[in-house]
């Protein structure tokens, strides 16, 4: 018997929804927050790139980087009135800018970094920045203690490690040997570095252009003194994610190729020291327990032509659903049969408002 | 329009779309259909994922091309992986930086610069593709572009770098690649979407962004995963109990999806003035050479219905 998903809300302070693209992470994350609110908790969901209509419906579009309260309407009288649902849409650049402003030694240092083109590049377009900022936002909200439960949506990724390594991204960049070679000897004066490093910088300039290299060097200089703090926080975020406070929910679509990806994802997380504590199998096609696909095909052959298409509708879905059931059984075996699991049927329409979210919620937390 | 005319309208065809819309499957079907009219096709993957090779029952792709499919007409599909690291090293060697390339890599200097100068890696991949396009070894290059919003970043890289890099080999590359992307006789973008609300929105947005910011030329768009029509309005089979319920569920869901699909296809046609190529939803979970072949045939039929003037 499959364990229900309720425990993930009751036993943790952080829920992280992970999975490959197009499997419904955002709606699952939002539905978890909605459920938590109805159970009387103050929950916030950090969404990443939600579908526009859902964002609009939740009133998410206008706001920047701070949580907005979602009006979830009258809650079940059985639950405490303390329940609240909040949401924010992650602004990657804004979060990065805030971090710099907060941890810079003074305004001048912050401005130097903010205005640096190399920084502007890494804060907007470098791969991994979005994941990194999602984790920083999580960490910030965790320490604010305004919320009982933080639910985090994650950017689509084929590789779970991208995301686990995200908090250390900047630290790794700063630990780069080039940076060390440039910064070590003369307290950040490039002129003081050895001939070998200078030659290297010249070569690099010839390839990518002097501007690019100058910008990078200026960034490294401007960042001086802030590395330790960023490195420390990266470790703390990582520790939080590995702790019992955090719960990773793997969201997967039941198609065999997607299940392969999900299995790979779960293995990678485990290698990173993180266990998948819940599984959401999303967008399942309707499965009939009354008949098999082979039997439907037989009935179709024996029916009148005008009714044949009705059987075809059932046959099409049943064929898919039987395959999905097998793929899902494999995935269940991979992540463990005792791991709580929810199965969400393919909905007739895209989830684009609170009602749609409630339909997902009802399936995630039945009964 | 004849498939020959469609597939030879430009040597490069970049297949792009949001994650999960069947971009890789479409790229494979395009390549296969082109090979079936006698063309030599290079199918280019940018990520070392098993998805694409599986569609041809092949092992992992590598930098050197390997044959994936041969057709009796003499056409063929060769697969290759153009990953950024290989492209970078090859590019450095071509530019006479072979000796320093190793040292730059070892010191990590190159990594810092390329990861933090967004676009350099993408540009070098595009530069490699441009080189293949110029060499003309293959009649058609089909690129399975990176997913989602990343396709925009990817195709925008030459335009942004042409702006930021004021001089040097990077700027020259950026301008050369941009020239290819801006020339309809050399390259086209084939966008793929599912007939659902969010993918359609995203396709429309991507189409306009790519045209405005990069100046690419869009081929007809591919609407993938279309449910074949069923006649469900007549009498239902006489059954009872659970089976009757399940049959009703299947019929209702199918009708609902068909209505939604029609509405989304119609909206796409209204909001994005590009002809559609239609690919059916396959009610199977195995996708291999047989299914790709089926899709290739649908694609050809759809191309034949395009008016002559569109390319």
XYZ file of C-alpha atoms in Angstrom:
678
model
C 0.000 0.000 0.000
C 1.300 3.422 -0.919
C 1.944 5.828 1.955
C 0.140 9.170 1.623
C 1.929 12.451 1.090
C 0.602 14.292 4.168
C 3.692 13.592 6.262
C 5.875 15.739 4.039
C 3.971 18.776 5.214
C 3.721 17.800 8.834
C 7.306 16.708 9.375
C 9.405 19.258 7.495
C 10.082 22.943 7.215
C 11.339 22.841 3.652
C 9.882 20.990 0.665
C 11.888 21.012 -2.566
C 10.174 19.855 -5.754
C 12.657 18.452 -8.249
C 12.386 16.785 -11.631
C 13.020 17.241 -15.319
C 11.191 19.828 -17.432
C 7.494 19.696 -18.251
C 6.425 17.331 -15.469
C 4.408 19.744 -13.331
C 6.846 20.826 -10.631
C 5.409 24.316 -10.314
C 1.795 23.230 -9.907
C 2.801 20.459 -7.500
C 4.773 22.931 -5.392
C 1.887 25.404 -5.339
C -0.597 22.644 -4.437
C 1.608 21.530 -1.531
C 1.645 25.101 -0.199
C -2.130 25.330 -0.574
C -2.605 22.106 1.374
C -0.251 23.315 4.089
C -2.206 26.564 4.413
C -5.404 24.609 4.795
C -3.749 22.562 7.512
C -3.215 25.769 9.424
C 0.380 26.449 8.519
C 1.957 29.594 7.160
C 3.340 28.345 3.879
C 5.206 30.113 1.112
C 5.915 28.753 -2.334
C 8.914 30.013 -4.275
C 8.033 29.514 -7.930
C 10.335 29.641 -10.889
C 8.927 30.639 -14.228
C 5.292 29.623 -13.614
C 2.911 29.478 -16.562
C 1.721 33.004 -17.200
C -1.951 32.369 -16.588
C -1.303 30.646 -13.277
C 0.946 33.501 -12.188
C -1.732 35.996 -13.194
C -4.465 34.063 -11.440
C -2.440 33.945 -8.241
C -1.650 37.646 -8.614
C 2.028 36.880 -8.982
C 2.875 38.941 -11.981
C 3.056 42.360 -10.499
C 5.202 41.603 -7.550
C 8.943 41.435 -7.413
C 10.982 39.399 -5.091
C 8.966 39.414 -1.888
C 6.204 36.953 -0.975
C 2.606 37.913 -1.708
C -0.316 36.545 0.228
C -2.650 34.441 -1.885
C -6.318 34.654 -1.082
C -7.268 31.007 -0.851
C -10.854 31.781 0.093
C -12.729 30.303 3.016
C -10.794 27.419 4.499
C -12.255 24.280 5.940
C -13.632 25.229 9.391
C -11.924 22.159 10.785
C -8.581 23.848 10.352
C -6.971 26.561 12.355
C -7.311 30.082 11.054
C -3.576 30.498 11.236
C -3.178 28.950 7.810
C -1.790 31.250 5.125
C -0.560 30.737 1.616
C 2.086 33.031 0.224
C 3.904 32.915 -3.061
C 6.732 34.603 -4.823
C 8.112 34.406 -8.298
C 11.878 34.226 -8.157
C 13.703 37.217 -9.604
C 17.169 35.805 -10.151
C 18.978 39.052 -10.832
C 17.156 40.898 -8.049
C 18.034 38.214 -5.515
C 21.673 38.284 -6.528
C 21.769 42.093 -6.347
C 20.252 42.019 -2.865
C 22.810 39.494 -1.683
C 25.670 41.635 -2.895
C 24.174 44.714 -1.292
C 23.675 42.906 1.990
C 27.092 41.318 2.271
C 29.305 43.978 0.740
C 31.570 45.808 3.162
C 30.048 49.148 2.174
C 27.826 50.730 -0.467
C 30.794 51.550 -2.611
C 31.886 47.930 -2.855
C 28.323 46.880 -3.670
C 28.102 49.488 -6.416
C 31.426 48.406 -7.904
C 30.141 44.861 -8.158
C 26.670 45.817 -9.389
C 28.157 47.913 -12.169
C 30.657 45.325 -13.291
C 29.800 43.717 -16.606
C 31.235 40.353 -15.616
C 28.937 40.375 -12.572
C 25.973 41.390 -14.712
C 26.679 38.408 -16.910
C 26.941 35.852 -14.139
C 23.897 37.257 -12.355
C 21.680 36.966 -15.412
C 22.880 34.389 -17.855
C 25.394 32.041 -16.286
C 24.096 28.502 -16.120
C 23.264 27.535 -12.567
C 22.536 31.076 -11.390
C 18.801 30.459 -11.237
C 19.271 27.350 -9.090
C 21.758 29.189 -6.941
C 19.406 32.090 -6.285
C 16.489 29.747 -5.600
C 18.581 28.202 -2.841
C 19.703 31.591 -1.525
C 16.089 32.735 -1.411
C 15.167 29.563 0.418
C 17.936 30.157 2.929
C 16.884 33.755 3.467
C 13.234 32.843 4.050
C 14.262 29.972 6.303
C 16.097 32.347 8.590
C 13.408 34.999 8.568
C 11.162 32.536 10.385
C 8.030 34.182 9.031
C 6.866 30.884 7.586
C 6.307 27.398 8.945
C 6.783 25.753 5.587
C 8.816 26.744 2.539
C 8.022 25.022 -0.729
C 10.537 25.491 -3.515
C 10.028 24.857 -7.173
C 13.285 24.241 -9.060
C 14.340 25.071 -12.611
C 13.983 22.197 -15.057
C 17.159 20.197 -15.207
C 18.264 16.883 -16.583
C 20.967 16.760 -14.019
C 20.238 16.805 -10.282
C 23.847 17.656 -9.551
C 23.545 21.052 -11.271
C 21.145 22.000 -8.653
C 22.921 20.470 -5.651
C 26.101 22.204 -6.650
C 24.357 25.510 -7.280
C 24.871 27.014 -3.809
C 28.645 26.636 -4.215
C 28.689 28.096 -7.705
C 30.137 31.489 -6.909
C 32.553 30.057 -4.392
C 33.897 27.682 -7.015
C 34.316 30.497 -9.472
C 36.262 32.430 -6.864
C 38.378 29.429 -5.992
C 39.505 29.157 -9.572
C 43.229 28.956 -9.981
C 43.392 31.967 -12.238
C 41.739 34.067 -9.594
C 44.082 32.737 -6.934
C 47.117 33.325 -9.106
C 46.026 36.859 -9.734
C 44.960 37.728 -6.240
C 47.380 35.882 -4.014
C 50.638 37.795 -4.147
C 49.922 41.472 -4.001
C 46.598 41.907 -2.272
C 44.676 42.168 -5.476
C 47.070 44.182 -7.545
C 47.365 42.598 -10.937
C 50.638 44.315 -11.600
C 52.248 42.347 -8.813
C 51.598 38.913 -10.272
C 54.224 36.706 -11.811
C 55.303 36.780 -15.411
C 53.649 33.434 -16.129
C 50.247 34.652 -15.026
C 50.639 37.874 -16.945
C 51.426 35.885 -20.072
C 48.302 33.847 -19.463
C 46.175 36.946 -19.113
C 47.629 38.315 -22.341
C 46.816 35.127 -24.212
C 43.331 35.136 -22.833
C 42.876 38.743 -23.897
C 43.917 37.910 -27.424
C 41.249 35.248 -27.610
C 38.245 36.773 -25.929
C 39.208 40.417 -26.098
C 40.751 42.713 -23.505
C 37.419 44.044 -22.267
C 36.163 40.667 -21.187
C 39.323 39.865 -19.254
C 39.486 43.325 -17.698
C 35.891 43.009 -16.535
C 36.619 39.641 -14.952
C 39.680 40.950 -13.153
C 37.792 44.008 -11.948
C 35.057 41.731 -10.603
C 37.544 39.595 -8.714
C 39.116 42.684 -7.204
C 35.787 44.189 -6.261
C 34.699 40.977 -4.606
C 37.690 40.799 -2.316
C 36.822 40.209 1.295
C 33.373 38.784 0.567
C 34.424 35.269 -0.425
C 34.428 33.810 3.072
C 30.841 34.874 3.741
C 29.546 33.444 0.483
C 31.450 30.234 0.990
C 30.118 29.890 4.528
C 26.532 30.397 3.400
C 26.912 27.937 0.544
C 27.902 25.320 3.097
C 24.979 26.185 5.329
C 22.478 25.943 2.475
C 23.923 22.584 1.549
C 23.667 21.433 5.173
C 20.050 22.583 5.361
C 19.172 20.631 2.228
C 20.743 17.480 3.642
C 19.101 17.890 7.048
C 15.887 16.337 8.315
C 14.212 19.723 8.030
C 14.213 19.407 4.250
C 12.176 17.042 2.143
C 12.851 16.393 -1.536
C 9.835 15.523 -3.626
C 10.554 13.978 -6.997
C 7.956 14.970 -9.568
C 7.841 12.649 -12.562
C 5.754 12.011 -15.593
C 4.938 8.300 -15.973
C 6.149 7.830 -19.552
C 8.980 5.298 -19.735
C 11.573 7.776 -21.038
C 10.638 10.265 -18.324
C 10.780 7.510 -15.718
C 14.311 6.675 -16.865
C 15.228 10.322 -16.358
C 13.563 10.327 -12.941
C 15.456 7.204 -11.845
C 18.691 8.827 -12.928
C 17.729 11.950 -11.018
C 16.994 10.005 -7.830
C 20.330 8.190 -8.067
C 22.198 11.437 -8.503
C 20.470 12.976 -5.499
C 21.410 9.964 -3.427
C 25.033 10.311 -4.496
C 24.798 13.896 -3.320
C 23.638 12.615 0.071
C 19.989 13.471 -0.420
C 17.147 11.007 -0.242
C 13.962 11.385 -2.217
C 11.299 11.453 0.488
C 8.228 11.571 -1.711
C 7.191 10.891 -5.268
C 4.553 12.653 -7.324
C 3.622 10.801 -10.500
C 1.914 13.392 -12.612
C -0.336 13.440 -15.678
C -1.367 9.792 -15.575
C -3.727 8.706 -18.327
C -6.980 7.130 -17.151
C -6.488 3.500 -16.214
C -9.348 1.046 -16.177
C -9.247 -1.766 -13.671
C -12.254 -3.360 -15.369
C -10.598 -4.364 -18.610
C -7.217 -4.789 -20.308
C -6.119 -3.090 -23.520
C -6.066 -6.469 -25.265
C -9.685 -7.105 -24.242
C -10.740 -3.652 -25.443
C -9.161 -4.369 -28.824
C -11.162 -7.580 -29.002
C -14.420 -5.819 -28.152
C -13.652 -3.204 -30.772
C -13.247 -5.853 -33.453
C -16.630 -7.345 -32.560
C -18.555 -4.102 -32.462
C -20.456 -2.190 -35.128
C -18.388 0.360 -37.106
C -20.244 3.363 -35.654
C -19.291 2.338 -32.115
C -15.744 1.410 -32.960
C -14.347 4.877 -32.184
C -15.755 4.790 -28.646
C -13.740 1.667 -27.971
C -10.799 3.313 -29.679
C -10.887 6.154 -27.135
C -10.704 3.636 -24.296
C -8.106 1.530 -26.098
C -5.797 4.499 -26.699
C -5.795 5.560 -23.058
C -5.679 2.050 -21.667
C -2.672 1.184 -23.850
C -0.807 4.182 -22.514
C -1.986 3.669 -18.945
C -0.818 0.047 -18.843
C 2.646 1.061 -19.974
C 2.672 3.907 -17.483
C 1.744 1.540 -14.667
C 4.742 -0.649 -15.499
C 7.091 2.307 -15.712
C 5.782 3.605 -12.401
C 6.273 0.215 -10.721
C 9.920 0.363 -11.756
C 10.319 3.854 -10.397
C 8.668 2.861 -7.116
C 11.126 0.019 -6.778
C 14.011 2.385 -7.446
C 13.151 4.978 -4.832
C 11.712 2.534 -2.286
C 8.215 1.208 -1.708
C 7.884 2.915 1.666
C 8.422 6.380 0.182
C 5.150 8.364 0.250
C 3.649 8.674 -3.175
C 0.865 10.543 -4.904
C -0.585 9.875 -8.305
C -2.170 12.707 -10.204
C -4.388 12.022 -13.197
C -4.036 13.922 -16.443
C -6.380 16.860 -16.065
C -8.636 17.894 -18.898
C -7.280 21.452 -18.772
C -4.027 23.175 -17.908
C -3.866 24.329 -14.313
C -4.260 28.068 -14.580
C -6.105 29.169 -11.461
C -6.842 28.326 -7.859
C -9.581 25.870 -8.849
C -7.161 23.964 -11.045
C -4.684 23.995 -8.199
C -7.333 22.569 -5.883
C -7.871 19.677 -8.284
C -4.167 18.856 -8.109
C -4.214 19.325 -4.335
C -7.136 16.918 -3.974
C -5.193 14.243 -5.817
C -1.926 14.887 -4.009
C -3.644 14.655 -0.648
C -6.684 12.427 -1.079
C -9.170 11.957 1.715
C 5.368 22.298 -51.765
C 7.574 19.287 -52.487
C 9.589 17.807 -49.621
C 12.752 18.341 -51.699
C 12.018 22.050 -51.980
C 11.220 22.278 -48.275
C 14.326 20.453 -47.087
C 16.696 22.300 -49.407
C 15.352 25.809 -48.818
C 18.248 26.337 -46.404
C 21.108 24.072 -45.447
C 20.591 24.607 -41.718
C 17.382 23.834 -39.870
C 17.364 24.437 -36.104
C 14.572 22.610 -34.295
C 13.570 24.458 -31.123
C 10.801 24.304 -28.528
C 9.951 24.111 -24.829
C 10.952 20.997 -22.870
C 8.572 18.071 -23.298
C 6.997 19.140 -26.601
C 8.754 16.490 -28.683
C 11.544 18.621 -30.078
C 14.028 15.763 -30.328
C 11.446 13.439 -31.873
C 10.582 16.108 -34.421
C 14.252 16.698 -35.267
C 14.640 12.956 -35.842
C 11.528 12.811 -38.041
C 12.709 15.787 -40.102
C 16.117 14.184 -40.639
C 14.584 10.868 -41.598
C 12.076 12.418 -43.984
C 14.842 14.412 -45.695
C 16.973 11.290 -46.070
C 14.019 9.559 -47.705
C 14.072 12.066 -50.559
C 17.730 11.310 -51.164
C 19.429 13.975 -49.053
C 22.508 13.497 -46.891
C 21.505 14.793 -43.472
C 23.656 15.573 -40.458
C 21.582 15.434 -37.300
C 23.357 17.441 -34.635
C 22.808 16.972 -30.909
C 24.150 19.554 -28.472
C 23.770 17.480 -25.322
C 25.036 13.977 -24.666
C 21.644 12.619 -23.615
C 20.414 9.204 -24.716
C 17.179 10.585 -26.206
C 18.240 11.198 -29.771
C 20.391 8.107 -30.433
C 17.646 5.865 -28.997
C 15.309 7.042 -31.751
C 17.673 5.429 -34.247
C 18.637 2.497 -32.004
C 22.154 3.847 -31.909
C 24.728 4.103 -29.157
C 25.827 7.473 -27.772
C 26.706 10.160 -30.307
C 30.241 11.526 -30.473
C 31.922 14.478 -32.108
C 32.746 12.507 -35.261
C 29.647 11.738 -37.353
C 28.232 8.210 -37.251
C 25.644 6.800 -39.635
C 22.208 6.441 -38.061
C 20.073 5.617 -41.062
C 20.482 4.876 -44.756
C 17.673 5.007 -47.296
C 17.591 3.184 -50.627
C 17.378 6.532 -52.440
C 20.974 7.129 -51.375
C 19.949 9.566 -48.665
C 21.215 9.070 -45.135
C 21.216 10.465 -41.625
C 24.479 10.876 -39.769
C 24.433 11.812 -36.107
C 27.017 13.854 -34.294
C 27.418 15.550 -30.956
C 28.699 19.099 -31.033
C 29.484 19.847 -27.389
C 30.992 23.093 -26.204
C 34.275 21.701 -24.905
C 35.158 20.027 -28.207
C 34.079 23.073 -30.160
C 36.210 25.284 -27.940
C 39.358 23.213 -28.301
C 38.909 22.828 -32.046
C 38.291 26.515 -32.449
C 41.394 27.425 -30.470
C 43.460 25.066 -32.594
C 42.068 26.568 -35.787
C 42.914 30.036 -34.586
C 46.527 29.108 -33.880
C 46.136 28.857 -30.121
C 46.854 25.129 -29.964
C 49.850 25.522 -27.657
C 48.235 27.835 -25.173
C 44.869 26.074 -25.298
C 46.097 23.361 -22.978
C 47.568 25.804 -20.513
C 44.511 28.008 -20.526
C 42.338 25.004 -19.832
C 44.594 23.681 -17.122
C 44.764 26.976 -15.303
C 40.980 27.153 -15.348
C 41.222 30.583 -16.947
C 39.195 29.566 -19.938
C 36.513 28.059 -17.730
C 36.136 31.284 -15.775
C 35.868 33.365 -18.881
C 33.632 31.077 -20.872
C 31.229 30.298 -18.064
C 30.949 33.905 -17.068
C 30.835 35.372 -20.537
C 27.479 34.026 -21.468
C 27.309 33.098 -25.056
C 30.918 32.189 -25.692
C 30.193 28.485 -25.431
C 26.999 28.820 -27.441
C 28.742 30.942 -30.026
C 31.477 28.389 -30.532
C 28.897 25.653 -31.026
C 27.161 27.811 -33.615
C 30.537 28.607 -35.182
C 31.173 24.889 -35.574
C 27.727 24.436 -37.117
C 28.419 27.380 -39.432
C 31.664 25.706 -40.490
C 29.741 22.518 -41.347
C 27.186 24.597 -43.227
C 29.933 26.286 -45.270
C 31.717 23.025 -46.020
C 28.507 21.686 -47.494
C 29.416 18.100 -46.830
C 25.811 17.369 -45.938
C 22.779 18.591 -47.888
C 20.945 19.424 -44.691
C 21.998 20.067 -41.101
C 19.283 19.458 -38.522
C 20.094 20.784 -35.051
C 18.262 19.573 -31.953
C 18.432 22.886 -30.091
C 18.573 23.241 -26.321
C 15.203 23.238 -24.551
C 12.944 26.048 -23.447
C 14.078 29.624 -23.016
C 17.579 28.386 -23.507
C 16.999 28.265 -27.270
C 16.617 32.026 -27.249
C 19.821 32.521 -25.270
C 21.565 30.079 -27.560
C 20.531 31.776 -30.794
C 21.006 35.216 -29.312
C 24.627 34.587 -28.363
C 26.179 35.879 -31.600
C 24.097 39.065 -31.520
C 25.032 39.827 -27.903
C 28.695 39.004 -28.413
C 28.892 41.070 -31.559
C 27.839 43.933 -29.284
C 30.039 43.261 -26.252
C 33.257 41.993 -27.813
C 34.691 45.034 -29.520
C 37.441 43.251 -31.393
C 39.280 39.978 -31.773
C 38.437 36.560 -33.095
C 35.279 36.245 -30.997
C 33.747 39.276 -32.629
C 34.612 37.990 -36.095
C 32.977 34.655 -35.269
C 29.911 36.368 -33.871
C 29.451 38.402 -37.021
C 29.929 35.392 -39.286
C 27.398 33.322 -37.355
C 24.932 36.188 -37.287
C 25.239 36.529 -41.049
C 24.250 32.871 -41.378
C 21.313 33.207 -38.968
C 20.030 36.299 -40.765
C 20.076 34.665 -44.178
C 16.936 32.687 -45.007
C 18.746 30.879 -47.800
C 21.227 29.511 -45.245
C 19.280 28.890 -42.044
C 15.757 28.536 -40.705
C 14.300 27.848 -37.270
C 11.645 25.169 -36.942
C 9.612 25.750 -33.798
C 7.716 22.874 -32.176
C 4.731 23.115 -29.822
C 1.980 20.948 -28.409
C -1.621 22.063 -28.984
C -1.943 23.126 -25.330
C -2.256 26.503 -23.708
C 1.194 26.984 -22.195
C 3.280 25.488 -25.021
C 1.343 27.575 -27.560
C 1.930 30.746 -25.524
C 5.570 29.953 -25.261
C 5.915 29.257 -28.970
C 4.336 32.558 -29.911
C 6.602 34.409 -27.512
C 9.716 32.569 -28.704
C 8.841 33.186 -32.351
C 8.527 36.937 -31.919
C 11.583 37.182 -29.668
C 13.751 35.286 -32.132
C 12.601 37.346 -35.076
C 13.034 40.648 -33.253
C 16.251 40.045 -31.413
C 18.157 37.681 -33.669
C 16.549 38.251 -37.026
C 16.218 34.566 -37.772
C 13.859 33.160 -40.366
C 11.105 30.931 -39.118
C 10.090 27.859 -41.051
C 6.463 26.700 -40.727
C 5.786 25.706 -37.116
C 5.319 22.096 -36.066
C 2.211 21.298 -34.061
C 3.081 18.006 -32.432
C 0.964 15.495 -30.533
C -2.331 16.111 -32.308
C -5.010 13.612 -31.322
C -6.463 11.947 -34.412
C -10.197 12.690 -34.701
C -12.660 10.061 -33.465
C -16.417 9.906 -34.044
C -17.683 9.877 -30.458
C -21.069 11.540 -30.760
C -23.084 8.488 -31.791
C -24.441 5.612 -29.689
C -22.113 4.245 -27.064
C -21.430 0.540 -26.735
C -23.917 -1.122 -24.359
C -21.878 -2.072 -21.305
C -22.473 -1.753 -17.580
C -20.748 -1.390 -14.254
C -17.140 -0.235 -13.911
C -16.470 -0.746 -17.597
C -19.281 1.651 -18.522
C -17.842 4.265 -16.162
C -14.318 3.842 -17.497
C -15.511 3.986 -21.095
C -17.335 7.234 -20.340
C -14.254 8.702 -18.687
C -12.127 7.874 -21.726
C -14.696 9.256 -24.172
C -15.254 12.464 -22.201
C -11.557 13.134 -21.734
C -10.903 12.487 -25.391
C -13.695 14.830 -26.475
C -12.545 17.502 -24.109
C -8.962 17.223 -25.353
C -10.123 17.347 -28.972
C -12.072 20.554 -28.301
C -9.126 22.152 -26.483
C -6.772 21.097 -29.201
C -8.916 22.645 -31.914
C -9.134 25.877 -29.936
C -5.375 26.042 -29.380
C -4.509 25.264 -33.005
C -6.929 27.956 -34.083
C -5.445 30.454 -31.603
C -1.917 29.671 -32.771
C -2.936 30.257 -36.372
C -4.509 33.580 -35.376
C -1.660 34.900 -33.244
C 1.312 33.609 -35.179
C 1.034 34.007 -38.929
C 3.031 30.957 -39.960
C 1.777 27.799 -41.684
C 1.484 24.641 -39.573
C 3.040 21.237 -40.062
C 1.061 18.642 -38.148
C 2.321 15.579 -36.329
C -0.020 13.121 -34.598
C 0.051 12.017 -30.967
C 1.294 8.438 -30.904
C -0.576 6.248 -28.464
C 2.462 4.290 -27.586
C 5.195 4.706 -25.070
C 7.945 3.156 -27.150
C 9.484 5.549 -29.562
C 12.027 4.051 -31.936
C 12.799 3.935 -35.658
C 9.327 2.646 -36.546
C 7.536 5.536 -34.840
C 9.979 8.085 -36.230
C 9.286 6.697 -39.666
C 5.560 7.074 -39.088
C 6.077 10.691 -38.014
C 8.341 11.324 -41.021
C 5.523 10.205 -43.316
C 3.042 12.518 -41.610
C 5.540 15.335 -41.913
C 5.960 14.778 -45.643
C 2.186 14.753 -46.150
C 1.938 17.981 -44.224
C 4.765 19.584 -46.230
C 3.040 18.627 -49.478
C 0.049 20.660 -48.387
C 2.101 23.811 -47.880
C 1.674 26.456 -50.565
C 4.576 26.764 -52.966
C 5.571 30.276 -51.940
C 6.387 29.476 -48.311
C 9.760 28.155 -47.432
